[in-house]
Amino acid sequence: MNNYEFEETEEGSGQGSVCSPVISCIYMHYVLVWWFKEVITPKLKGYAGLVVYADDCAPRRRKLVT
């Protein structure tokens, strides 16, 4: 947007387009899930899980009671 006027571009994927959920799922699987499993989980004690549904996620953690 330039001077409050819409300018159409050929770059990126538009919000709500068909590729938007596909790109977000690819990112979620190859970046977020890997990062949680390889970087975050080893630092935690007890159960740690990442609930992934479509293009949303919800990290979950439960303390280990000893």
Coordinates of N, CA and C in Angstrom, one line a residue:
M1 N 0.9 -1.2 0.0 CA 0.0 0.0 0.0 C 0.9 1.2 0.0
N2 N 0.7 2.1 -0.9 CA 1.5 3.3 -1.0 C 0.5 4.5 -1.1
N3 N 0.6 5.4 -0.3 CA -0.3 6.6 -0.2 C -1.8 6.1 -0.1
Y4 N -2.0 5.1 0.7 CA -3.3 4.5 0.9 C -4.0 4.0 -0.4
E5 N -3.2 3.6 -1.4 CA -3.7 3.1 -2.6 C -3.2 1.6 -2.8
F6 N -4.0 0.7 -3.1 CA -3.7 -0.7 -3.3 C -2.8 -0.9 -4.5
E7 N -1.7 -1.6 -4.4 CA -0.9 -2.0 -5.5 C -0.7 -3.5 -5.6
E8 N -1.2 -4.1 -6.6 CA -1.1 -5.5 -6.8 C 0.4 -5.9 -7.1
T9 N 0.9 -7.0 -6.4 CA 2.2 -7.5 -6.7 C 2.2 -8.9 -7.1
E10 N 3.3 -9.4 -7.7 CA 3.4 -10.8 -8.1 C 4.2 -11.6 -7.1
E11 N 4.6 -11.0 -6.0 CA 5.4 -11.7 -5.0 C 4.6 -12.2 -3.8
G12 N 5.0 -13.3 -3.2 CA 4.4 -13.8 -2.0 C 3.1 -14.6 -2.3
S13 N 2.5 -15.1 -1.2 CA 1.2 -15.7 -1.3 C 0.2 -14.9 -0.6
G14 N -0.9 -14.7 -1.2 CA -2.0 -13.9 -0.6 C -2.7 -14.5 0.6
Q15 N -3.1 -13.7 1.5 CA -3.8 -14.3 2.7 C -5.1 -14.9 2.2
G16 N -5.4 -16.1 2.6 CA -6.6 -16.8 2.2 C -6.5 -17.5 0.9
S17 N -5.3 -17.5 0.3 CA -5.1 -18.2 -1.0 C -5.0 -19.7 -0.7
V18 N -5.0 -20.5 -1.8 CA -4.8 -22.0 -1.6 C -3.5 -22.3 -1.1
C19 N -2.4 -21.6 -1.5 CA -1.1 -21.9 -1.0 C -0.8 -21.5 0.4
S20 N -1.5 -20.6 1.0 CA -1.2 -20.2 2.4 C -1.2 -21.3 3.4
P21 N -2.3 -22.2 3.4 CA -2.2 -23.3 4.4 C -1.1 -24.3 4.1
V22 N -0.9 -24.5 2.8 CA 0.2 -25.5 2.4 C 1.5 -25.0 2.9
I23 N 1.8 -23.7 2.7 CA 3.1 -23.1 3.1 C 3.2 -23.1 4.6
S24 N 2.1 -22.8 5.3 CA 2.2 -22.8 6.8 C 2.4 -24.2 7.3
C25 N 1.8 -25.2 6.7 CA 2.0 -26.6 7.2 C 3.4 -27.1 6.9
I26 N 4.0 -26.7 5.8 CA 5.4 -27.1 5.5 C 6.3 -26.4 6.5
Y27 N 6.1 -25.2 6.8 CA 6.9 -24.5 7.8 C 6.7 -25.1 9.2
M28 N 5.4 -25.4 9.6 CA 5.2 -26.0 10.9 C 5.9 -27.3 11.0
H29 N 5.8 -28.1 10.0 CA 6.4 -29.5 10.1 C 7.9 -29.4 10.1
Y30 N 8.5 -28.7 9.2 CA 10.0 -28.7 9.1 C 10.7 -27.7 9.9
V31 N 10.1 -26.7 10.5 CA 10.8 -25.8 11.4 C 10.3 -25.9 12.8
L32 N 9.0 -25.6 13.0 CA 8.5 -25.6 14.4 C 8.5 -26.9 15.1
V33 N 8.1 -28.0 14.5 CA 8.1 -29.3 15.1 C 9.5 -29.8 15.4
W34 N 10.4 -29.6 14.4 CA 11.8 -30.0 14.6 C 12.4 -29.2 15.7
W35 N 12.2 -27.9 15.8 CA 12.8 -27.0 16.8 C 12.3 -27.5 18.2
F36 N 11.0 -27.8 18.3 CA 10.4 -28.2 19.6 C 11.0 -29.5 20.0
K37 N 11.1 -30.5 19.1 CA 11.6 -31.8 19.4 C 13.1 -31.8 19.7
E38 N 13.9 -31.1 18.9 CA 15.4 -31.1 19.1 C 15.9 -30.1 20.0
V39 N 15.3 -29.0 20.2 CA 15.9 -27.9 21.0 C 15.2 -27.8 22.4
I40 N 13.8 -27.7 22.4 CA 13.1 -27.5 23.6 C 12.9 -28.7 24.5
T41 N 12.5 -29.8 23.9 CA 12.2 -31.0 24.7 C 13.4 -31.5 25.5
P42 N 14.6 -31.5 25.0 CA 15.7 -32.0 25.9 C 16.0 -31.1 27.1
K43 N 15.5 -29.8 27.0 CA 15.7 -28.9 28.2 C 14.7 -29.1 29.3
L44 N 13.6 -29.8 29.0 CA 12.5 -29.9 29.9 C 12.6 -31.3 30.6
K45 N 12.0 -31.3 31.8 CA 11.9 -32.5 32.6 C 10.4 -33.0 32.5
G46 N 10.2 -34.3 32.4 CA 8.8 -34.7 32.3 C 8.3 -34.8 30.9
Y47 N 7.0 -34.8 30.7 CA 6.4 -34.9 29.4 C 6.3 -33.6 28.7
A48 N 6.7 -33.5 27.5 CA 6.5 -32.3 26.7 C 6.0 -32.7 25.3
G49 N 4.9 -32.1 24.9 CA 4.3 -32.4 23.6 C 3.9 -31.2 22.9
L50 N 3.8 -31.3 21.6 CA 3.3 -30.2 20.7 C 2.1 -30.7 20.0
V51 N 1.0 -30.1 20.2 CA -0.2 -30.5 19.5 C -0.3 -29.7 18.2
V52 N -0.3 -30.3 17.1 CA -0.4 -29.6 15.8 C -1.6 -30.0 15.1
Y53 N -2.4 -29.0 14.6 CA -3.6 -29.2 13.9 C -3.7 -28.2 12.7
A54 N -3.6 -28.7 11.5 CA -3.6 -27.8 10.3 C -2.5 -26.8 10.5
D55 N -2.8 -25.5 10.6 CA -1.8 -24.5 10.7 C -1.7 -23.9 12.1
D56 N -2.2 -24.6 13.1 CA -2.1 -24.1 14.5 C -1.3 -25.1 15.3
C57 N -0.8 -24.6 16.5 CA -0.1 -25.5 17.4 C -0.4 -25.0 18.8
A58 N -0.2 -26.0 19.7 CA -0.4 -25.7 21.2 C 0.6 -26.5 21.9
P59 N 1.7 -25.9 22.4 CA 2.7 -26.6 23.2 C 2.1 -27.0 24.5
R60 N 2.4 -28.2 25.0 CA 1.9 -28.7 26.3 C 3.0 -29.3 27.1
R61 N 3.0 -29.1 28.4 CA 4.0 -29.6 29.3 C 3.4 -30.1 30.5
R62 N 3.8 -31.2 31.0 CA 3.4 -31.7 32.3 C 4.6 -32.0 33.2
K63 N 4.6 -31.5 34.4 CA 5.7 -31.8 35.3 C 5.7 -33.2 35.7
L64 N 6.9 -33.7 35.9 CA 7.1 -35.1 36.3 C 7.1 -35.0 37.9
V65 N 6.2 -35.7 38.5 CA 6.0 -35.8 39.9 C 6.8 -36.9 40.4
T66 N 7.7 -36.7 41.3 CA 8.5 -37.8 41.9 C 8.3 -37.9 43.4

